[in-house]
Amino acid sequence: MAGAILSTVYGRGFSLSPLSSLSLSHSSVTPGAYTGPDLSESPMSRYDRNQPTRNHRSNPCCFCWCCCCSCSWNEDRNRLHKGEIRSWAGSFEKLMKSPAGRNVFREFLRTEYSEENMLFWLACEELKKEYCRPSVEEKARGIYEDYISILSPKEVSLDSRVREMINRRMQDPSPHTFDDAQLQIYTLMHRDSFPRFLNSGIYKSLLQNISRSSSES
């Protein structure tokens, strides 16, 4: 199991799912709030049409939203050591700032069927990097459809106050449209999922494997 965990952490980065074509239900928003796009176009057609041309390395883990990680074990071992992995236990902030930390935590969330929380948080971070208005509107719409809409299978858990705020902001999206929702999900992961992660076999196996590798090197 430990080998599989390391393969998960080092063997690939994390990429977000293509934007879905789910639209907003008129019954789920207040009058004048944002409504979703026409469903006549297929999800993949809309996704492919809006993707910029990129020159990636052949490395398959370089398609992630928030980092570009290496697939080389020797290279990663120089960057990630036991001390860093142990530091995650004392600071959720350090875990979330570490690409490898986010990756292994996401794997844990997947086992609890709550991976959408990390995906939403990452998508919000990516949105904050946008300054071009058309790109902001497109990404904001995609985030709404994927994680806010009650029709989405990846809907995150938000209170009614935050949802109403998002509905108003979606009339004129900005890079910070989802800031309140992102903070709420960050807090949820910190208080609810993080303690269980530290006691999980995923985290403990990673520590053991790093210790074994250090003693053998």
mmCIF file with all atom_site columns, C-alpha atoms in Angstrom:
data_model
loop_
_atom_site.group_PDB
_atom_site.id
_atom_site.type_symbol
_atom_site.label_atom_id
_atom_site.label_alt_id
_atom_site.label_comp_id
_atom_site.label_asym_id
_atom_site.label_entity_id
_atom_site.label_seq_id
_atom_site.pdbx_PDB_ins_code
_atom_site.Cartn_x
_atom_site.Cartn_y
_atom_site.Cartn_z
_atom_site.occupancy
_atom_site.B_iso_or_equiv
_atom_site.pdbx_formal_charge
_atom_site.auth_seq_id
_atom_site.auth_comp_id
_atom_site.auth_asym_id
_atom_site.auth_atom_id
_atom_site.pdbx_PDB_model_num
ATOM 1   C CA . MET A 1 1   ? 0.000   0.000  0.000   1.00 0.00 ? 1   MET A CA 1
ATOM 2   C CA . ALA A 1 2   ? 2.862   2.368  0.840   1.00 0.00 ? 2   ALA A CA 1
ATOM 3   C CA . GLY A 1 3   ? 4.260   2.001  -2.691  1.00 0.00 ? 3   GLY A CA 1
ATOM 4   C CA . ALA A 1 4   ? 0.877   2.811  -4.142  1.00 0.00 ? 4   ALA A CA 1
ATOM 5   C CA . ILE A 1 5   ? 0.599   5.909  -1.974  1.00 0.00 ? 5   ILE A CA 1
ATOM 6   C CA . LEU A 1 6   ? 3.956   7.213  -3.102  1.00 0.00 ? 6   LEU A CA 1
ATOM 7   C CA . SER A 1 7   ? 2.991   6.511  -6.673  1.00 0.00 ? 7   SER A CA 1
ATOM 8   C CA . THR A 1 8   ? -0.067  8.629  -6.063  1.00 0.00 ? 8   THR A CA 1
ATOM 9   C CA . VAL A 1 9   ? 1.907   11.486 -4.518  1.00 0.00 ? 9   VAL A CA 1
ATOM 10  C CA . TYR A 1 10  ? 4.835   11.478 -6.891  1.00 0.00 ? 10  TYR A CA 1
ATOM 11  C CA . GLY A 1 11  ? 3.509   9.753  -9.938  1.00 0.00 ? 11  GLY A CA 1
ATOM 12  C CA . ARG A 1 12  ? 1.075   12.400 -11.026 1.00 0.00 ? 12  ARG A CA 1
ATOM 13  C CA . GLY A 1 13  ? -0.158  15.867 -10.277 1.00 0.00 ? 13  GLY A CA 1
ATOM 14  C CA . PHE A 1 14  ? -3.786  16.716 -9.934  1.00 0.00 ? 14  PHE A CA 1
ATOM 15  C CA . SER A 1 15  ? -5.965  18.033 -12.726 1.00 0.00 ? 15  SER A CA 1
ATOM 16  C CA . LEU A 1 16  ? -9.485  19.308 -12.481 1.00 0.00 ? 16  LEU A CA 1
ATOM 17  C CA . SER A 1 17  ? -12.327 17.764 -14.355 1.00 0.00 ? 17  SER A CA 1
ATOM 18  C CA . PRO A 1 18  ? -13.482 19.545 -17.543 1.00 0.00 ? 18  PRO A CA 1
ATOM 19  C CA . LEU A 1 19  ? -16.203 22.076 -17.016 1.00 0.00 ? 19  LEU A CA 1
ATOM 20  C CA . SER A 1 20  ? -19.551 20.393 -17.023 1.00 0.00 ? 20  SER A CA 1
ATOM 21  C CA . SER A 1 21  ? -22.543 21.627 -18.993 1.00 0.00 ? 21  SER A CA 1
ATOM 22  C CA . LEU A 1 22  ? -24.862 21.674 -16.009 1.00 0.00 ? 22  LEU A CA 1
ATOM 23  C CA . SER A 1 23  ? -27.000 24.777 -15.886 1.00 0.00 ? 23  SER A CA 1
ATOM 24  C CA . LEU A 1 24  ? -28.644 26.485 -12.960 1.00 0.00 ? 24  LEU A CA 1
ATOM 25  C CA . SER A 1 25  ? -32.137 25.515 -12.013 1.00 0.00 ? 25  SER A CA 1
ATOM 26  C CA . HIS A 1 26  ? -34.389 28.602 -12.087 1.00 0.00 ? 26  HIS A CA 1
ATOM 27  C CA . SER A 1 27  ? -35.940 27.361 -8.887  1.00 0.00 ? 27  SER A CA 1
ATOM 28  C CA . SER A 1 28  ? -32.564 27.410 -7.103  1.00 0.00 ? 28  SER A CA 1
ATOM 29  C CA . VAL A 1 29  ? -31.726 31.073 -7.546  1.00 0.00 ? 29  VAL A CA 1
ATOM 30  C CA . THR A 1 30  ? -33.335 34.358 -6.677  1.00 0.00 ? 30  THR A CA 1
ATOM 31  C CA . PRO A 1 31  ? -34.903 36.615 -9.345  1.00 0.00 ? 31  PRO A CA 1
ATOM 32  C CA . GLY A 1 32  ? -32.261 38.381 -11.390 1.00 0.00 ? 32  GLY A CA 1
ATOM 33  C CA . ALA A 1 33  ? -29.548 35.950 -10.310 1.00 0.00 ? 33  ALA A CA 1
ATOM 34  C CA . TYR A 1 34  ? -27.185 34.294 -12.762 1.00 0.00 ? 34  TYR A CA 1
ATOM 35  C CA . THR A 1 35  ? -28.628 31.577 -14.976 1.00 0.00 ? 35  THR A CA 1
ATOM 36  C CA . GLY A 1 36  ? -26.595 28.941 -16.778 1.00 0.00 ? 36  GLY A CA 1
ATOM 37  C CA . PRO A 1 37  ? -25.698 28.575 -20.453 1.00 0.00 ? 37  PRO A CA 1
ATOM 38  C CA . ASP A 1 38  ? -27.647 26.820 -23.182 1.00 0.00 ? 38  ASP A CA 1
ATOM 39  C CA . LEU A 1 39  ? -27.280 23.054 -22.954 1.00 0.00 ? 39  LEU A CA 1
ATOM 40  C CA . SER A 1 40  ? -27.371 22.557 -26.735 1.00 0.00 ? 40  SER A CA 1
ATOM 41  C CA . GLU A 1 41  ? -23.585 22.304 -26.930 1.00 0.00 ? 41  GLU A CA 1
ATOM 42  C CA . SER A 1 42  ? -21.888 19.179 -25.625 1.00 0.00 ? 42  SER A CA 1
ATOM 43  C CA . PRO A 1 43  ? -19.639 19.537 -22.533 1.00 0.00 ? 43  PRO A CA 1
ATOM 44  C CA . MET A 1 44  ? -16.486 18.370 -24.296 1.00 0.00 ? 44  MET A CA 1
ATOM 45  C CA . SER A 1 45  ? -17.086 20.610 -27.309 1.00 0.00 ? 45  SER A CA 1
ATOM 46  C CA . ARG A 1 46  ? -17.369 23.641 -25.057 1.00 0.00 ? 46  ARG A CA 1
ATOM 47  C CA . TYR A 1 47  ? -14.323 22.571 -23.051 1.00 0.00 ? 47  TYR A CA 1
ATOM 48  C CA . ASP A 1 48  ? -12.142 21.893 -26.121 1.00 0.00 ? 48  ASP A CA 1
ATOM 49  C CA . ARG A 1 49  ? -13.191 25.133 -27.786 1.00 0.00 ? 49  ARG A CA 1
ATOM 50  C CA . ASN A 1 50  ? -12.038 27.221 -24.825 1.00 0.00 ? 50  ASN A CA 1
ATOM 51  C CA . GLN A 1 51  ? -8.737  25.546 -24.099 1.00 0.00 ? 51  GLN A CA 1
ATOM 52  C CA . PRO A 1 52  ? -5.633  27.593 -25.017 1.00 0.00 ? 52  PRO A CA 1
ATOM 53  C CA . THR A 1 53  ? -2.790  25.946 -26.879 1.00 0.00 ? 53  THR A CA 1
ATOM 54  C CA . ARG A 1 54  ? -0.029  24.971 -24.488 1.00 0.00 ? 54  ARG A CA 1
ATOM 55  C CA . ASN A 1 55  ? 3.391   23.489 -24.957 1.00 0.00 ? 55  ASN A CA 1
ATOM 56  C CA . HIS A 1 56  ? 3.604   20.991 -22.125 1.00 0.00 ? 56  HIS A CA 1
ATOM 57  C CA . ARG A 1 57  ? 6.353   18.571 -21.460 1.00 0.00 ? 57  ARG A CA 1
ATOM 58  C CA . SER A 1 58  ? 5.512   14.964 -22.200 1.00 0.00 ? 58  SER A CA 1
ATOM 59  C CA . ASN A 1 59  ? 5.379   14.488 -18.438 1.00 0.00 ? 59  ASN A CA 1
ATOM 60  C CA . PRO A 1 60  ? 1.724   13.578 -17.752 1.00 0.00 ? 60  PRO A CA 1
ATOM 61  C CA . CYS A 1 61  ? 1.650   15.239 -14.344 1.00 0.00 ? 61  CYS A CA 1
ATOM 62  C CA . CYS A 1 62  ? 2.110   18.745 -15.699 1.00 0.00 ? 62  CYS A CA 1
ATOM 63  C CA . PHE A 1 63  ? -1.509  19.432 -16.544 1.00 0.00 ? 63  PHE A CA 1
ATOM 64  C CA . CYS A 1 64  ? -2.517  20.457 -13.043 1.00 0.00 ? 64  CYS A CA 1
ATOM 65  C CA . TRP A 1 65  ? -4.148  23.767 -12.083 1.00 0.00 ? 65  TRP A CA 1
ATOM 66  C CA . CYS A 1 66  ? -1.907  24.925 -9.298  1.00 0.00 ? 66  CYS A CA 1
ATOM 67  C CA . CYS A 1 67  ? 1.531   23.374 -9.667  1.00 0.00 ? 67  CYS A CA 1
ATOM 68  C CA . CYS A 1 68  ? 3.898   21.614 -12.003 1.00 0.00 ? 68  CYS A CA 1
ATOM 69  C CA . CYS A 1 69  ? 5.329   18.590 -10.240 1.00 0.00 ? 69  CYS A CA 1
ATOM 70  C CA . SER A 1 70  ? 8.041   16.184 -11.231 1.00 0.00 ? 70  SER A CA 1
ATOM 71  C CA . CYS A 1 71  ? 7.549   12.485 -11.859 1.00 0.00 ? 71  CYS A CA 1
ATOM 72  C CA . SER A 1 72  ? 11.156  11.714 -10.952 1.00 0.00 ? 72  SER A CA 1
ATOM 73  C CA . TRP A 1 73  ? 11.470  10.022 -7.579  1.00 0.00 ? 73  TRP A CA 1
ATOM 74  C CA . ASN A 1 74  ? 15.056  11.186 -7.081  1.00 0.00 ? 74  ASN A CA 1
ATOM 75  C CA . GLU A 1 75  ? 14.118  14.761 -7.920  1.00 0.00 ? 75  GLU A CA 1
ATOM 76  C CA . ASP A 1 76  ? 11.125  14.746 -5.579  1.00 0.00 ? 76  ASP A CA 1
ATOM 77  C CA . ARG A 1 77  ? 13.074  13.125 -2.760  1.00 0.00 ? 77  ARG A CA 1
ATOM 78  C CA . ASN A 1 78  ? 15.405  16.125 -2.765  1.00 0.00 ? 78  ASN A CA 1
ATOM 79  C CA . ARG A 1 79  ? 12.429  18.463 -2.431  1.00 0.00 ? 79  ARG A CA 1
ATOM 80  C CA . LEU A 1 80  ? 10.232  16.469 -0.076  1.00 0.00 ? 80  LEU A CA 1
ATOM 81  C CA . HIS A 1 81  ? 11.704  15.024 3.098   1.00 0.00 ? 81  HIS A CA 1
ATOM 82  C CA . LYS A 1 82  ? 10.387  13.472 6.258   1.00 0.00 ? 82  LYS A CA 1
ATOM 83  C CA . GLY A 1 83  ? 10.545  16.761 8.140   1.00 0.00 ? 83  GLY A CA 1
ATOM 84  C CA . GLU A 1 84  ? 8.222   18.428 5.659   1.00 0.00 ? 84  GLU A CA 1
ATOM 85  C CA . ILE A 1 85  ? 5.750   15.557 5.758   1.00 0.00 ? 85  ILE A CA 1
ATOM 86  C CA . ARG A 1 86  ? 5.790   15.635 9.562   1.00 0.00 ? 86  ARG A CA 1
ATOM 87  C CA . SER A 1 87  ? 5.215   19.399 9.491   1.00 0.00 ? 87  SER A CA 1
ATOM 88  C CA . TRP A 1 88  ? 1.852   18.842 7.832   1.00 0.00 ? 88  TRP A CA 1
ATOM 89  C CA . ALA A 1 89  ? 0.596   17.284 11.058  1.00 0.00 ? 89  ALA A CA 1
ATOM 90  C CA . GLY A 1 90  ? 1.130   20.559 12.894  1.00 0.00 ? 90  GLY A CA 1
ATOM 91  C CA . SER A 1 91  ? -0.139  22.935 10.245  1.00 0.00 ? 91  SER A CA 1
ATOM 92  C CA . PHE A 1 92  ? -2.986  22.557 7.800   1.00 0.00 ? 92  PHE A CA 1
ATOM 93  C CA . GLU A 1 93  ? -1.733  25.737 6.145   1.00 0.00 ? 93  GLU A CA 1
ATOM 94  C CA . LYS A 1 94  ? 1.635   24.090 5.400   1.00 0.00 ? 94  LYS A CA 1
ATOM 95  C CA . LEU A 1 95  ? -0.136  21.074 3.958   1.00 0.00 ? 95  LEU A CA 1
ATOM 96  C CA . MET A 1 96  ? -2.225  23.247 1.649   1.00 0.00 ? 96  MET A CA 1
ATOM 97  C CA . LYS A 1 97  ? 0.802   25.268 0.532   1.00 0.00 ? 97  LYS A CA 1
ATOM 98  C CA . SER A 1 98  ? 2.674   22.110 -0.473  1.00 0.00 ? 98  SER A CA 1
ATOM 99  C CA . PRO A 1 99  ? 1.822   20.698 -3.934  1.00 0.00 ? 99  PRO A CA 1
ATOM 100 C CA . ALA A 1 100 ? 2.672   17.181 -2.716  1.00 0.00 ? 100 ALA A CA 1
ATOM 101 C CA . GLY A 1 101 ? 0.693   17.799 0.459   1.00 0.00 ? 101 GLY A CA 1
ATOM 102 C CA . ARG A 1 102 ? -2.383  18.879 -1.451  1.00 0.00 ? 102 ARG A CA 1
ATOM 103 C CA . ASN A 1 103 ? -2.008  15.862 -3.699  1.00 0.00 ? 103 ASN A CA 1
ATOM 104 C CA . VAL A 1 104 ? -1.910  13.262 -0.931  1.00 0.00 ? 104 VAL A CA 1
ATOM 105 C CA . PHE A 1 105 ? -4.672  15.043 1.007   1.00 0.00 ? 105 PHE A CA 1
ATOM 106 C CA . ARG A 1 106 ? -6.790  14.994 -2.113  1.00 0.00 ? 106 ARG A CA 1
ATOM 107 C CA . GLU A 1 107 ? -6.275  11.230 -2.356  1.00 0.00 ? 107 GLU A CA 1
ATOM 108 C CA . PHE A 1 108 ? -7.551  10.923 1.196   1.00 0.00 ? 108 PHE A CA 1
ATOM 109 C CA . LEU A 1 109 ? -10.582 13.105 0.427   1.00 0.00 ? 109 LEU A CA 1
ATOM 110 C CA . ARG A 1 110 ? -11.348 10.822 -2.492  1.00 0.00 ? 110 ARG A CA 1
ATOM 111 C CA . THR A 1 111 ? -11.645 7.880  -0.105  1.00 0.00 ? 111 THR A CA 1
ATOM 112 C CA . GLU A 1 112 ? -14.216 9.898  1.855   1.00 0.00 ? 112 GLU A CA 1
ATOM 113 C CA . TYR A 1 113 ? -16.087 10.946 -1.282  1.00 0.00 ? 113 TYR A CA 1
ATOM 114 C CA . SER A 1 114 ? -15.332 14.619 -0.659  1.00 0.00 ? 114 SER A CA 1
ATOM 115 C CA . GLU A 1 115 ? -12.658 15.275 -3.275  1.00 0.00 ? 115 GLU A CA 1
ATOM 116 C CA . GLU A 1 116 ? -14.830 18.064 -4.694  1.00 0.00 ? 116 GLU A CA 1
ATOM 117 C CA . ASN A 1 117 ? -13.842 20.250 -1.729  1.00 0.00 ? 117 ASN A CA 1
ATOM 118 C CA . MET A 1 118 ? -10.196 20.271 -2.800  1.00 0.00 ? 118 MET A CA 1
ATOM 119 C CA . LEU A 1 119 ? -11.094 20.636 -6.475  1.00 0.00 ? 119 LEU A CA 1
ATOM 120 C CA . PHE A 1 120 ? -13.277 23.644 -5.697  1.00 0.00 ? 120 PHE A CA 1
ATOM 121 C CA . TRP A 1 121 ? -10.556 25.246 -3.579  1.00 0.00 ? 121 TRP A CA 1
ATOM 122 C CA . LEU A 1 122 ? -7.996  24.759 -6.354  1.00 0.00 ? 122 LEU A CA 1
ATOM 123 C CA . ALA A 1 123 ? -10.359 26.159 -8.983  1.00 0.00 ? 123 ALA A CA 1
ATOM 124 C CA . CYS A 1 124 ? -10.861 29.277 -6.851  1.00 0.00 ? 124 CYS A CA 1
ATOM 125 C CA . GLU A 1 125 ? -7.099  29.711 -6.550  1.00 0.00 ? 125 GLU A CA 1
ATOM 126 C CA . GLU A 1 126 ? -6.794  29.476 -10.317 1.00 0.00 ? 126 GLU A CA 1
ATOM 127 C CA . LEU A 1 127 ? -9.572  32.024 -10.832 1.00 0.00 ? 127 LEU A CA 1
ATOM 128 C CA . LYS A 1 128 ? -7.681  34.544 -8.689  1.00 0.00 ? 128 LYS A CA 1
ATOM 129 C CA . LYS A 1 129 ? -4.821  34.468 -11.212 1.00 0.00 ? 129 LYS A CA 1
ATOM 130 C CA . GLU A 1 130 ? -7.056  35.660 -14.046 1.00 0.00 ? 130 GLU A CA 1
ATOM 131 C CA . TYR A 1 131 ? -7.252  39.312 -15.067 1.00 0.00 ? 131 TYR A CA 1
ATOM 132 C CA . CYS A 1 132 ? -8.762  39.036 -18.534 1.00 0.00 ? 132 CYS A CA 1
ATOM 133 C CA . ARG A 1 133 ? -12.495 39.644 -18.165 1.00 0.00 ? 133 ARG A CA 1
ATOM 134 C CA . PRO A 1 134 ? -13.669 36.991 -20.678 1.00 0.00 ? 134 PRO A CA 1
ATOM 135 C CA . SER A 1 135 ? -11.487 34.381 -18.954 1.00 0.00 ? 135 SER A CA 1
ATOM 136 C CA . VAL A 1 136 ? -12.755 35.424 -15.533 1.00 0.00 ? 136 VAL A CA 1
ATOM 137 C CA . GLU A 1 137 ? -16.363 35.112 -16.653 1.00 0.00 ? 137 GLU A CA 1
ATOM 138 C CA . GLU A 1 138 ? -15.754 31.739 -18.310 1.00 0.00 ? 138 GLU A CA 1
ATOM 139 C CA . LYS A 1 139 ? -13.945 30.245 -15.322 1.00 0.00 ? 139 LYS A CA 1
ATOM 140 C CA . ALA A 1 140 ? -16.426 31.689 -12.831 1.00 0.00 ? 140 ALA A CA 1
ATOM 141 C CA . ARG A 1 141 ? -19.293 30.193 -14.804 1.00 0.00 ? 141 ARG A CA 1
ATOM 142 C CA . GLY A 1 142 ? -17.533 26.827 -14.895 1.00 0.00 ? 142 GLY A CA 1
ATOM 143 C CA . ILE A 1 143 ? -16.903 26.888 -11.138 1.00 0.00 ? 143 ILE A CA 1
ATOM 144 C CA . TYR A 1 144 ? -20.550 27.728 -10.508 1.00 0.00 ? 144 TYR A CA 1
ATOM 145 C CA . GLU A 1 145 ? -21.780 24.919 -12.720 1.00 0.00 ? 145 GLU A CA 1
ATOM 146 C CA . ASP A 1 146 ? -19.332 22.369 -11.320 1.00 0.00 ? 146 ASP A CA 1
ATOM 147 C CA . TYR A 1 147 ? -19.433 23.142 -7.598  1.00 0.00 ? 147 TYR A CA 1
ATOM 148 C CA . ILE A 1 148 ? -22.252 25.560 -6.697  1.00 0.00 ? 148 ILE A CA 1
ATOM 149 C CA . SER A 1 149 ? -25.221 24.463 -8.792  1.00 0.00 ? 149 SER A CA 1
ATOM 150 C CA . ILE A 1 150 ? -27.613 22.144 -6.968  1.00 0.00 ? 150 ILE A CA 1
ATOM 151 C CA . LEU A 1 151 ? -27.738 20.092 -10.174 1.00 0.00 ? 151 LEU A CA 1
ATOM 152 C CA . SER A 1 152 ? -24.047 19.231 -10.053 1.00 0.00 ? 152 SER A CA 1
ATOM 153 C CA . PRO A 1 153 ? -22.875 15.868 -8.671  1.00 0.00 ? 153 PRO A CA 1
ATOM 154 C CA . LYS A 1 154 ? -19.825 17.748 -7.334  1.00 0.00 ? 154 LYS A CA 1
ATOM 155 C CA . GLU A 1 155 ? -21.813 20.396 -5.450  1.00 0.00 ? 155 GLU A CA 1
ATOM 156 C CA . VAL A 1 156 ? -19.976 21.574 -2.318  1.00 0.00 ? 156 VAL A CA 1
ATOM 157 C CA . SER A 1 157 ? -21.718 22.207 0.983   1.00 0.00 ? 157 SER A CA 1
ATOM 158 C CA . LEU A 1 158 ? -22.321 25.929 1.538   1.00 0.00 ? 158 LEU A CA 1
ATOM 159 C CA . ASP A 1 159 ? -24.757 27.804 3.741   1.00 0.00 ? 159 ASP A CA 1
ATOM 160 C CA . SER A 1 160 ? -27.612 29.832 2.263   1.00 0.00 ? 160 SER A CA 1
ATOM 161 C CA . ARG A 1 161 ? -25.982 33.186 3.028   1.00 0.00 ? 161 ARG A CA 1
ATOM 162 C CA . VAL A 1 162 ? -22.895 32.367 0.967   1.00 0.00 ? 162 VAL A CA 1
ATOM 163 C CA . ARG A 1 163 ? -24.996 30.944 -1.867  1.00 0.00 ? 163 ARG A CA 1
ATOM 164 C CA . GLU A 1 164 ? -27.087 34.099 -2.078  1.00 0.00 ? 164 GLU A CA 1
ATOM 165 C CA . MET A 1 165 ? -23.920 36.194 -2.107  1.00 0.00 ? 165 MET A CA 1
ATOM 166 C CA . ILE A 1 166 ? -22.493 34.137 -4.979  1.00 0.00 ? 166 ILE A CA 1
ATOM 167 C CA . ASN A 1 167 ? -25.727 34.445 -6.960  1.00 0.00 ? 167 ASN A CA 1
ATOM 168 C CA . ARG A 1 168 ? -25.504 38.230 -6.713  1.00 0.00 ? 168 ARG A CA 1
ATOM 169 C CA . ARG A 1 169 ? -21.817 38.325 -7.608  1.00 0.00 ? 169 ARG A CA 1
ATOM 170 C CA . MET A 1 170 ? -22.319 36.093 -10.641 1.00 0.00 ? 170 MET A CA 1
ATOM 171 C CA . GLN A 1 171 ? -24.149 38.954 -12.345 1.00 0.00 ? 171 GLN A CA 1
ATOM 172 C CA . ASP A 1 172 ? -20.717 40.596 -12.637 1.00 0.00 ? 172 ASP A CA 1
ATOM 173 C CA . PRO A 1 173 ? -18.064 37.932 -11.885 1.00 0.00 ? 173 PRO A CA 1
ATOM 174 C CA . SER A 1 174 ? -14.615 38.848 -10.608 1.00 0.00 ? 174 SER A CA 1
ATOM 175 C CA . PRO A 1 175 ? -11.542 36.838 -9.578  1.00 0.00 ? 175 PRO A CA 1
ATOM 176 C CA . HIS A 1 176 ? -12.869 37.020 -6.001  1.00 0.00 ? 176 HIS A CA 1
ATOM 177 C CA . THR A 1 177 ? -16.467 35.978 -6.634  1.00 0.00 ? 177 THR A CA 1
ATOM 178 C CA . PHE A 1 178 ? -16.058 32.784 -4.593  1.00 0.00 ? 178 PHE A CA 1
ATOM 179 C CA . ASP A 1 179 ? -13.788 34.033 -1.798  1.00 0.00 ? 179 ASP A CA 1
ATOM 180 C CA . ASP A 1 180 ? -16.366 33.523 0.964   1.00 0.00 ? 180 ASP A CA 1
ATOM 181 C CA . ALA A 1 181 ? -17.266 30.074 -0.318  1.00 0.00 ? 181 ALA A CA 1
ATOM 182 C CA . GLN A 1 182 ? -13.605 29.118 -0.644  1.00 0.00 ? 182 GLN A CA 1
ATOM 183 C CA . LEU A 1 183 ? -12.946 30.122 2.963   1.00 0.00 ? 183 LEU A CA 1
ATOM 184 C CA . GLN A 1 184 ? -15.949 28.125 4.139   1.00 0.00 ? 184 GLN A CA 1
ATOM 185 C CA . ILE A 1 185 ? -14.737 24.994 2.326   1.00 0.00 ? 185 ILE A CA 1
ATOM 186 C CA . TYR A 1 186 ? -11.154 25.526 3.544   1.00 0.00 ? 186 TYR A CA 1
ATOM 187 C CA . THR A 1 187 ? -12.459 25.704 7.114   1.00 0.00 ? 187 THR A CA 1
ATOM 188 C CA . LEU A 1 188 ? -14.556 22.579 6.575   1.00 0.00 ? 188 LEU A CA 1
ATOM 189 C CA . MET A 1 189 ? -11.545 20.612 5.321   1.00 0.00 ? 189 MET A CA 1
ATOM 190 C CA . HIS A 1 190 ? -9.413  21.904 8.193   1.00 0.00 ? 190 HIS A CA 1
ATOM 191 C CA . ARG A 1 191 ? -11.841 21.086 10.980  1.00 0.00 ? 191 ARG A CA 1
ATOM 192 C CA . ASP A 1 192 ? -13.525 17.993 9.595   1.00 0.00 ? 192 ASP A CA 1
ATOM 193 C CA . SER A 1 193 ? -11.281 16.108 7.154   1.00 0.00 ? 193 SER A CA 1
ATOM 194 C CA . PHE A 1 194 ? -7.772  17.076 8.267   1.00 0.00 ? 194 PHE A CA 1
ATOM 195 C CA . PRO A 1 195 ? -7.832  15.345 11.705  1.00 0.00 ? 195 PRO A CA 1
ATOM 196 C CA . ARG A 1 196 ? -8.983  12.102 10.079  1.00 0.00 ? 196 ARG A CA 1
ATOM 197 C CA . PHE A 1 197 ? -6.307  12.445 7.403   1.00 0.00 ? 197 PHE A CA 1
ATOM 198 C CA . LEU A 1 198 ? -3.558  12.558 10.039  1.00 0.00 ? 198 LEU A CA 1
ATOM 199 C CA . ASN A 1 199 ? -4.827  9.267  11.487  1.00 0.00 ? 199 ASN A CA 1
ATOM 200 C CA . SER A 1 200 ? -5.332  7.647  8.107   1.00 0.00 ? 200 SER A CA 1
ATOM 201 C CA . GLY A 1 201 ? -3.348  4.798  6.613   1.00 0.00 ? 201 GLY A CA 1
ATOM 202 C CA . ILE A 1 202 ? -2.509  7.051  3.665   1.00 0.00 ? 202 ILE A CA 1
ATOM 203 C CA . TYR A 1 203 ? -0.576  9.560  5.777   1.00 0.00 ? 203 TYR A CA 1
ATOM 204 C CA . LYS A 1 204 ? 1.007   6.959  8.077   1.00 0.00 ? 204 LYS A CA 1
ATOM 205 C CA . SER A 1 205 ? 2.143   4.825  5.148   1.00 0.00 ? 205 SER A CA 1
ATOM 206 C CA . LEU A 1 206 ? 3.719   7.852  3.498   1.00 0.00 ? 206 LEU A CA 1
ATOM 207 C CA . LEU A 1 207 ? 5.683   8.638  6.659   1.00 0.00 ? 207 LEU A CA 1
ATOM 208 C CA . GLN A 1 208 ? 6.872   5.045  6.961   1.00 0.00 ? 208 GLN A CA 1
ATOM 209 C CA . ASN A 1 209 ? 7.925   4.869  3.337   1.00 0.00 ? 209 ASN A CA 1
ATOM 210 C CA . ILE A 1 210 ? 9.861   8.136  3.534   1.00 0.00 ? 210 ILE A CA 1
ATOM 211 C CA . SER A 1 211 ? 11.602  6.901  6.710   1.00 0.00 ? 211 SER A CA 1
ATOM 212 C CA . ARG A 1 212 ? 12.536  3.638  5.025   1.00 0.00 ? 212 ARG A CA 1
ATOM 213 C CA . SER A 1 213 ? 13.861  5.416  1.941   1.00 0.00 ? 213 SER A CA 1
ATOM 214 C CA . SER A 1 214 ? 15.922  7.808  4.084   1.00 0.00 ? 214 SER A CA 1
ATOM 215 C CA . SER A 1 215 ? 17.537  4.965  6.018   1.00 0.00 ? 215 SER A CA 1
ATOM 216 C CA . GLU A 1 216 ? 18.408  3.118  2.816   1.00 0.00 ? 216 GLU A CA 1
ATOM 217 C CA . SER A 1 217 ? 19.960  6.152  1.084   1.00 0.00 ? 217 SER A CA 1
#
